[in-house]
mmCIF file of C-alpha atoms in Angstrom:
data_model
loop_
_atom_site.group_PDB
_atom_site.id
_atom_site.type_symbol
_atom_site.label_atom_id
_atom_site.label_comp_id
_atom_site.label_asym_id
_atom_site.label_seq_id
_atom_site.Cartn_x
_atom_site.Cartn_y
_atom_site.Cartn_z
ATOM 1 C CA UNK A 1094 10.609 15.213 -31.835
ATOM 2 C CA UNK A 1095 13.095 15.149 -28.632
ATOM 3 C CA UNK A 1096 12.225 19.514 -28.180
ATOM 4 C CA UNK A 1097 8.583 18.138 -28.544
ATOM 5 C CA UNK A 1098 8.145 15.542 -25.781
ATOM 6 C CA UNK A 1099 10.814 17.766 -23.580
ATOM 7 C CA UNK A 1100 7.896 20.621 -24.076
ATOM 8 C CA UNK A 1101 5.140 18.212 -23.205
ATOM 9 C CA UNK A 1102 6.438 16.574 -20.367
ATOM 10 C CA UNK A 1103 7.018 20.082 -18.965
ATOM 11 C CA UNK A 1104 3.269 21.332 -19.590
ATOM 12 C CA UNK A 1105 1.675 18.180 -18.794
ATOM 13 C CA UNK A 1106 3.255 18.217 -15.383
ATOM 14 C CA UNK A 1107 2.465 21.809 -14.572
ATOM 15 C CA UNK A 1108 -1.635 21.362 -14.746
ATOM 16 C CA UNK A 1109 -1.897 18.248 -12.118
ATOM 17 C CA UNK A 1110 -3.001 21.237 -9.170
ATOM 18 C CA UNK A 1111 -5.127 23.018 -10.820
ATOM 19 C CA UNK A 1112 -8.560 22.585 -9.385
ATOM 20 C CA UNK A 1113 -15.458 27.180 -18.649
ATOM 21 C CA UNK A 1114 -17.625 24.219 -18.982
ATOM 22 C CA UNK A 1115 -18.174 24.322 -22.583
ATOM 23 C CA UNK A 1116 -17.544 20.364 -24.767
ATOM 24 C CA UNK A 1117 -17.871 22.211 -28.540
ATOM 25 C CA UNK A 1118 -15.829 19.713 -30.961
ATOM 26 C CA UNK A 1119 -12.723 21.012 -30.162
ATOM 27 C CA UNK A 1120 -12.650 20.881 -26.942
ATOM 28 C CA UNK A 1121 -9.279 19.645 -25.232
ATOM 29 C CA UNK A 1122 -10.027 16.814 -22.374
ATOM 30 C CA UNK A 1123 -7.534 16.419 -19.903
ATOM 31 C CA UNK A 1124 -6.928 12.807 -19.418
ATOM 32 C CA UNK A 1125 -5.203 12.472 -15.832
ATOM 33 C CA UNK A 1126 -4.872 8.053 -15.398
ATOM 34 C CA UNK A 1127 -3.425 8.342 -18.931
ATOM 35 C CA UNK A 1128 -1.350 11.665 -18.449
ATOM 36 C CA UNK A 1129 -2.302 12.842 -21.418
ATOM 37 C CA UNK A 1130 -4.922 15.167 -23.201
ATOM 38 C CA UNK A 1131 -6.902 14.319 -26.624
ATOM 39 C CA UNK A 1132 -10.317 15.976 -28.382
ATOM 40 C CA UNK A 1133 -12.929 13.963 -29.798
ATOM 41 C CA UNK A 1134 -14.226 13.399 -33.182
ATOM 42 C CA UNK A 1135 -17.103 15.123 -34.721
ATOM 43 C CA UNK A 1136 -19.601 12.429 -33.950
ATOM 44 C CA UNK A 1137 -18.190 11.584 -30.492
ATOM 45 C CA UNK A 1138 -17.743 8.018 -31.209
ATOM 46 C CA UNK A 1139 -13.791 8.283 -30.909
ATOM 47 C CA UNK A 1140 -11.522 9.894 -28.567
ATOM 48 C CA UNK A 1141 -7.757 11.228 -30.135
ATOM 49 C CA UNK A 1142 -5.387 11.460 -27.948
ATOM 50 C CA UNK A 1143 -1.705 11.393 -27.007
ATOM 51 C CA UNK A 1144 0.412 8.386 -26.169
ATOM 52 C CA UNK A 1145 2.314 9.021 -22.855
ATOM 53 C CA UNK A 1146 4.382 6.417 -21.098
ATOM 54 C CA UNK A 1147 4.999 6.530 -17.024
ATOM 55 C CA UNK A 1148 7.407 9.311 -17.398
ATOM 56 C CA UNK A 1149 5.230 11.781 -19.571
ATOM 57 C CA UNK A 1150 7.106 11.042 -22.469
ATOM 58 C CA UNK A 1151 5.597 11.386 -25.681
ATOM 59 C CA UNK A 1152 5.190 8.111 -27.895
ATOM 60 C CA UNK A 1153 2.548 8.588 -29.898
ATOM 61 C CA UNK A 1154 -1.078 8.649 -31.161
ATOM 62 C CA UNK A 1155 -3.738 6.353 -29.599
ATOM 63 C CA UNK A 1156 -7.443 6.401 -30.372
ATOM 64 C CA UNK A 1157 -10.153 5.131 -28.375
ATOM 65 C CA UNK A 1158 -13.909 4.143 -29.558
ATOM 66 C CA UNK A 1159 -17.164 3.119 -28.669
ATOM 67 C CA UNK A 1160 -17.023 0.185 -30.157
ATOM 68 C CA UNK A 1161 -15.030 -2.988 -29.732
ATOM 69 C CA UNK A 1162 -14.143 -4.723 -33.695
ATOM 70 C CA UNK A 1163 -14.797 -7.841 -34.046
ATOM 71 C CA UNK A 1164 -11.483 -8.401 -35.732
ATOM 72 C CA UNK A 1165 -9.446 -10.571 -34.033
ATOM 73 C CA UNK A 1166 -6.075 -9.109 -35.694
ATOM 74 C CA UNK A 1167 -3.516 -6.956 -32.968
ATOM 75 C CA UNK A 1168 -2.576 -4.627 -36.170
ATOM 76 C CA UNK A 1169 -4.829 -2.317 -37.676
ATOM 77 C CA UNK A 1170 -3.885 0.032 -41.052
ATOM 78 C CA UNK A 1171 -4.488 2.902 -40.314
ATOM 79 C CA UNK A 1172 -4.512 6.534 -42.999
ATOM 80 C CA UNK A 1173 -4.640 9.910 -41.579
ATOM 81 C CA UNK A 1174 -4.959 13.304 -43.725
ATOM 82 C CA UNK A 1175 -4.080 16.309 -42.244
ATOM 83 C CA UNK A 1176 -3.987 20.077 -43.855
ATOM 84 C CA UNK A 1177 -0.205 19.245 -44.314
ATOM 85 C CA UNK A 1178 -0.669 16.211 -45.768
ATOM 86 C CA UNK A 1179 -1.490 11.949 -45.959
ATOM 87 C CA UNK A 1180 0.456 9.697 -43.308
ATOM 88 C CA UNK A 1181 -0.171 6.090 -43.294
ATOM 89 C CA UNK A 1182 0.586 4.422 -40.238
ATOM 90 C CA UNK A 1183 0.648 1.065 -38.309
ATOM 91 C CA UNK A 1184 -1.262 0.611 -35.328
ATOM 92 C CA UNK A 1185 -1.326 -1.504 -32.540
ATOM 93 C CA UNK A 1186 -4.675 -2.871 -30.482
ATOM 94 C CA UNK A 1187 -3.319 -3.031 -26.610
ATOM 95 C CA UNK A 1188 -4.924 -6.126 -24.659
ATOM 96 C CA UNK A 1189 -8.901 -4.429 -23.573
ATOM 97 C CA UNK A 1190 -10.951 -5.661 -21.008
ATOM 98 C CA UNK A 1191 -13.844 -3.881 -21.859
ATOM 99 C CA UNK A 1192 -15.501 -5.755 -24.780
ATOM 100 C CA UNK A 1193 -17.504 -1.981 -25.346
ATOM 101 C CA UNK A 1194 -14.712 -0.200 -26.121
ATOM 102 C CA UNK A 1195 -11.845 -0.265 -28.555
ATOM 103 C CA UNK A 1196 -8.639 1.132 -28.531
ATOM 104 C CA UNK A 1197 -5.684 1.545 -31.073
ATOM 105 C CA UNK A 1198 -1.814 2.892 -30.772
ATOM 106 C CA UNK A 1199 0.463 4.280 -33.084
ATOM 107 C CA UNK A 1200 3.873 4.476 -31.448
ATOM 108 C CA UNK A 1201 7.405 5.878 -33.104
ATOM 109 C CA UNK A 1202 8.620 7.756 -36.094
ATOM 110 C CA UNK A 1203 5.724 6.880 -38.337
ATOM 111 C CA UNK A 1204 3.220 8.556 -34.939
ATOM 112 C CA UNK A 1205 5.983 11.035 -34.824
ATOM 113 C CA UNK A 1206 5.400 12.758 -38.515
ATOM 114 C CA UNK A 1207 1.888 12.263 -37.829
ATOM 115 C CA UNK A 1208 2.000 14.451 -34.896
ATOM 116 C CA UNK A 1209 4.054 16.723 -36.657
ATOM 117 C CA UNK A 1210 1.373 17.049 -38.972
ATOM 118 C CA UNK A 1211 -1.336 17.449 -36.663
ATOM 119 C CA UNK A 1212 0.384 20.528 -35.317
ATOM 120 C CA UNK A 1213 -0.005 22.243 -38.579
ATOM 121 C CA UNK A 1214 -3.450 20.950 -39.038
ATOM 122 C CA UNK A 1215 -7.394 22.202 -37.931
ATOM 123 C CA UNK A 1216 -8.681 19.230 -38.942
ATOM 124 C CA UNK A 1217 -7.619 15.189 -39.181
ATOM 125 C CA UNK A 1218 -9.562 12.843 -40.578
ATOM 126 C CA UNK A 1219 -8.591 9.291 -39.827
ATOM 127 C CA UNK A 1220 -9.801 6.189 -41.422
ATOM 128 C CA UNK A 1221 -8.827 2.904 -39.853
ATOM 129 C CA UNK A 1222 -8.651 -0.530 -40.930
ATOM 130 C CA UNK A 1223 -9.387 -3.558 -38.906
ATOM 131 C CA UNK A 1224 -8.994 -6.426 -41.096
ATOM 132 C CA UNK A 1225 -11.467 -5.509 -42.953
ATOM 133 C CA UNK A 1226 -13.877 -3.427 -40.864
ATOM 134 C CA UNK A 1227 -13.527 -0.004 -41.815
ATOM 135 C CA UNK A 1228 -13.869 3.355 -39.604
ATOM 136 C CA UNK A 1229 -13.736 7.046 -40.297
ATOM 137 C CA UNK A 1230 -13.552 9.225 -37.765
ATOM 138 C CA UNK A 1231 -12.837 13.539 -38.360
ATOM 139 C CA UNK A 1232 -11.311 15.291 -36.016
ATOM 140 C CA UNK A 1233 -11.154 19.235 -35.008
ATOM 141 C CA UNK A 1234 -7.748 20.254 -33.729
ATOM 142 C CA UNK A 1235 -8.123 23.972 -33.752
ATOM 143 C CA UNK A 1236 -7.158 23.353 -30.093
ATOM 144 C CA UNK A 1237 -5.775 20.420 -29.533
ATOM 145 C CA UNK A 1238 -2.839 20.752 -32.123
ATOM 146 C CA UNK A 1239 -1.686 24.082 -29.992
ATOM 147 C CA UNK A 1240 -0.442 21.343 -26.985
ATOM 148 C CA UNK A 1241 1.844 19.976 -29.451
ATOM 149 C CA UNK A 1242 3.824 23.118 -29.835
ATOM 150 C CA UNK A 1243 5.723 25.386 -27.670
ATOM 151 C CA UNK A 1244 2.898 27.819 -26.793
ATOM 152 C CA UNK A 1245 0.200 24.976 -25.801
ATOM 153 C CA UNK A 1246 0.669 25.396 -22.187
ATOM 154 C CA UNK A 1247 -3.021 27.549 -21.982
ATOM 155 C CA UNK A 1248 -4.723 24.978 -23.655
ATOM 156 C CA UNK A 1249 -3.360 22.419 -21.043
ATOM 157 C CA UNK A 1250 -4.556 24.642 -18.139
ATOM 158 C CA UNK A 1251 -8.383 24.962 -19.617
ATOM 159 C CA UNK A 1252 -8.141 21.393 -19.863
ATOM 160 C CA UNK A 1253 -7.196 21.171 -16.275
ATOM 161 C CA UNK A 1254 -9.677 23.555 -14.916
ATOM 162 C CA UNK A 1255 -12.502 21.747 -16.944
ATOM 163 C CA UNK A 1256 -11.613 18.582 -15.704
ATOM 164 C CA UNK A 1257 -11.644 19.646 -12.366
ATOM 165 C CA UNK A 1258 -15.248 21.165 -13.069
ATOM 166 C CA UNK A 1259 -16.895 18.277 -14.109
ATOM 167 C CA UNK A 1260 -16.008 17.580 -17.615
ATOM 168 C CA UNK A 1261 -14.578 14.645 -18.907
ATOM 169 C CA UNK A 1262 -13.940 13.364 -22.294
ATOM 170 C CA UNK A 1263 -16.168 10.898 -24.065
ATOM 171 C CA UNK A 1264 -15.657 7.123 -24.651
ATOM 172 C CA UNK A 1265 -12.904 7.492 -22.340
ATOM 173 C CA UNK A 1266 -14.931 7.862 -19.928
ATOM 174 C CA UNK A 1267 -17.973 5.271 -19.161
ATOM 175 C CA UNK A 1268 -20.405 8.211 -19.155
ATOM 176 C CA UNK A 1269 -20.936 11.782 -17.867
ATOM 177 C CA UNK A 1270 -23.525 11.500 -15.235
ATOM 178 C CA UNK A 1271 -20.612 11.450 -12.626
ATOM 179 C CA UNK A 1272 -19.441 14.045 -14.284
ATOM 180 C CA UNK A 1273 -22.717 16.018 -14.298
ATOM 181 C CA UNK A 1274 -23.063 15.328 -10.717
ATOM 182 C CA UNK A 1275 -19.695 16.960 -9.546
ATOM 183 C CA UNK A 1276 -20.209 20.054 -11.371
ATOM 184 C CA UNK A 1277 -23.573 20.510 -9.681
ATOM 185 C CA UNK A 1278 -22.168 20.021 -6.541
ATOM 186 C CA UNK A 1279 -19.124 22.277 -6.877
ATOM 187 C CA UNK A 1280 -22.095 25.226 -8.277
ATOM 188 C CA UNK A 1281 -23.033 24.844 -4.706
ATOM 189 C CA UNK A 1282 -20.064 26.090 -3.231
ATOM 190 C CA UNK A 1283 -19.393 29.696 -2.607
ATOM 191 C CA UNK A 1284 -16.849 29.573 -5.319
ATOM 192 C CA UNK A 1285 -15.162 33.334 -4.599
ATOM 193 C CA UNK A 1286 -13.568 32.044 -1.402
ATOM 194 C CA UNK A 1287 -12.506 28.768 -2.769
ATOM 195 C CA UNK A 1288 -11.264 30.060 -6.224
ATOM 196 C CA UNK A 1289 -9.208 32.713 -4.062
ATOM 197 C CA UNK A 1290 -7.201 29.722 -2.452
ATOM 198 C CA UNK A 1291 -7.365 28.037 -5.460
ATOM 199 C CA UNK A 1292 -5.542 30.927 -7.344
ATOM 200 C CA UNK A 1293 -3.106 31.014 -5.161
ATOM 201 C CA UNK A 1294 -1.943 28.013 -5.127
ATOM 202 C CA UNK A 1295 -1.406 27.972 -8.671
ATOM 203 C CA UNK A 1296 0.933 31.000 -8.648
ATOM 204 C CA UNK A 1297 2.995 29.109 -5.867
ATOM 205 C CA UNK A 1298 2.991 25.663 -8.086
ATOM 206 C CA UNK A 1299 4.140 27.884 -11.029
ATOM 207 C CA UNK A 1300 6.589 29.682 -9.155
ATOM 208 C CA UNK A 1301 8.317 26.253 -7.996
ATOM 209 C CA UNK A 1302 10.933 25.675 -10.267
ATOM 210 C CA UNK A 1303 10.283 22.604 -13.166
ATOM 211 C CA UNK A 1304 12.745 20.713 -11.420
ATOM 212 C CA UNK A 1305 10.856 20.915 -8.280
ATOM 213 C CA UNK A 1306 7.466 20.117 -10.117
ATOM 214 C CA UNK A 1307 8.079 16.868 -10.905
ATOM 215 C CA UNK A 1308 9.951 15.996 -8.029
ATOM 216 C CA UNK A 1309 6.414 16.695 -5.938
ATOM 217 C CA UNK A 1310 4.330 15.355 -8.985
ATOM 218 C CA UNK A 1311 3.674 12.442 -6.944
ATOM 219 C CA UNK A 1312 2.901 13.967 -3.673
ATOM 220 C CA UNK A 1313 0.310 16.413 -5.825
ATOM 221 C CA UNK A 1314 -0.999 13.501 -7.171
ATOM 222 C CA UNK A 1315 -1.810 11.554 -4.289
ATOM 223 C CA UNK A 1316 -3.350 15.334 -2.698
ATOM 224 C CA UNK A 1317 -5.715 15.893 -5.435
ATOM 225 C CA UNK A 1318 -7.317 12.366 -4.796
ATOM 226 C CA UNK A 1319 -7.527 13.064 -1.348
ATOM 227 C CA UNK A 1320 -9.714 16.278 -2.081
ATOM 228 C CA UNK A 1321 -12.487 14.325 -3.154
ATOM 229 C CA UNK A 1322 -12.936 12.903 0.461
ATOM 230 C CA UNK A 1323 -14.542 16.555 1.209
ATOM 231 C CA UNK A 1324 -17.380 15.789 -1.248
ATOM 232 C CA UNK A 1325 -17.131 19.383 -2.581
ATOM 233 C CA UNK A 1326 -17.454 20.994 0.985
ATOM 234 C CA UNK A 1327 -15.800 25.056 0.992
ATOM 235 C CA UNK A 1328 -14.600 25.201 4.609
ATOM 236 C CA UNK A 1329 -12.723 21.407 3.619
ATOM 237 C CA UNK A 1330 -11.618 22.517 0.395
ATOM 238 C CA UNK A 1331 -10.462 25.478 1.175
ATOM 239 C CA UNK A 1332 -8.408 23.737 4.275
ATOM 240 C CA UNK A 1333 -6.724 21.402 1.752
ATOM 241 C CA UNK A 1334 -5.431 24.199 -0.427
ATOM 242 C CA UNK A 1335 -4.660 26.165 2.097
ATOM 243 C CA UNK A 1336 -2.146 23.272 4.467
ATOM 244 C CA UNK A 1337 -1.044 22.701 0.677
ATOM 245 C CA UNK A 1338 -0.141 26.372 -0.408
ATOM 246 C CA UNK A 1339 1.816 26.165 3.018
ATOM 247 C CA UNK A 1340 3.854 23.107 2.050
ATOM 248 C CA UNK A 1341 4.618 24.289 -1.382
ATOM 249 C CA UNK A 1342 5.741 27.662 -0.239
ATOM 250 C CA UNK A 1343 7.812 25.511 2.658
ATOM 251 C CA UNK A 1344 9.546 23.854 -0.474
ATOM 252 C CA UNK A 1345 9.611 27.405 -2.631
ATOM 253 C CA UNK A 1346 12.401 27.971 0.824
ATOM 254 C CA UNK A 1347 14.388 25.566 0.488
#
């Protein structure tokens, strides 16, 4: 479990730059306010996903739906059955705002053998129990089960690159219209000269040492929000990257 989240923590902080629009049922969604990533269930009514805390570690499993239970009970029972085998597990309902959605955590070793067994697994199907109030969701982790391993890393930077298309992950999101919108816009672009910058810059970020990474995580951060005050405009864009390729290189120096 410790050579897992030490693996994750390194992967999830080398996609934050990275600026392929297909959502089949195993598609990986990068979840950025959560740093995390998660696939959705067959019917799209629930989002799987990993448990990160501030630091990128890993803690657990979380799952969010569509629907809010009724139940007023913080614990929900919760049985999972992967290709490697049946892993019961406790979970816990964080305090939600939003009365239309719902969402569940599994934290520590009894999450940890779970995600164990996801990694060996295609498909999970997960039934929950909320007092009650039962729910079934299935789950295809072709994909998704590759982040929890050592070789994930590509499946993180689709993720990345999809999000930064457009494409965001359902029920986690309020809807996709926003979504929808920004990919239009960025089709608008002449996306040779952008993706040019934008290519660079990655090989400069990867070159940066891990260390260095997540000492600018925060900087990167707080430069990826401030891209979306050009509105999807190339000469802007390609400004951004470009004073940013110079500042990571500046650091690359050092």
């Amino acid at each position: 479990m410790t050579i897992l989240i030490q693996t994750l923590k390194i992967m999830a902080s080398g996609v934050v730059l990275i600026s392929c629009m297909a959502t089949a049922s195993n598609t990986v969604y990068l979840l950025p306010e959560a740093k995390s990533a998660g696939v959705a269930s067959s019917d799209q009514k629930a989002l799987m996903f990993l448990g990160m805390d501030r630091d990128v570690n890993l803690k657990g499993i979380c799952f969010a739906m569509a629907k809010q239970s009724s139940s007023i009970v913080p614990l929900v029972d919760i049985t999972a059955t992967t290709n490697s085998g049946r892993f019961k597990m406790h979970g816990l309902r964080p305090k939600n705002n939003e009365d239309t959605k719902e969402l569940v955590c599994s934290l520590g070793s009894e999450a940890g053998a779970f995600l164990t067994g996801i990694a060996k697994s295609t498909t999970v199907n997960v039934k929950m129990d909320f007092n009650g109030e039962i729910r079934i969701y299935s789950f295809n982790t072709t994909e998704f089960r590759k982040i929890l391993t050592v070789n994930g890393q590509g499946v993180w930077d689709k993720a990345a690159k999809e999000y930064a298309q457009g494409v965001r992950a359902p029920i986690f999101y309020n809807n996709n219209l926003e979504a929808t919108n920004n990919n239009t816009a960025t089709s608008n672009v002449d996306t040779h000269s952008y993706e040019a910058s934008d290519e660079r810059l990655n090989l400069v970020w990867k070159n940066l040492s891990p260390e260095t990474r997540k000492r600018l995580l925060p900087s990167q951060r707080e430069w990826i929000k401030q891209k979306s005050d050009c509105n999807n405009e190339q000469k802007c864009l390609i400004n951004m990257t470009n004073n940013r390729i110079r500042e990571l290189e500046s650091e690359n120096e050092k």
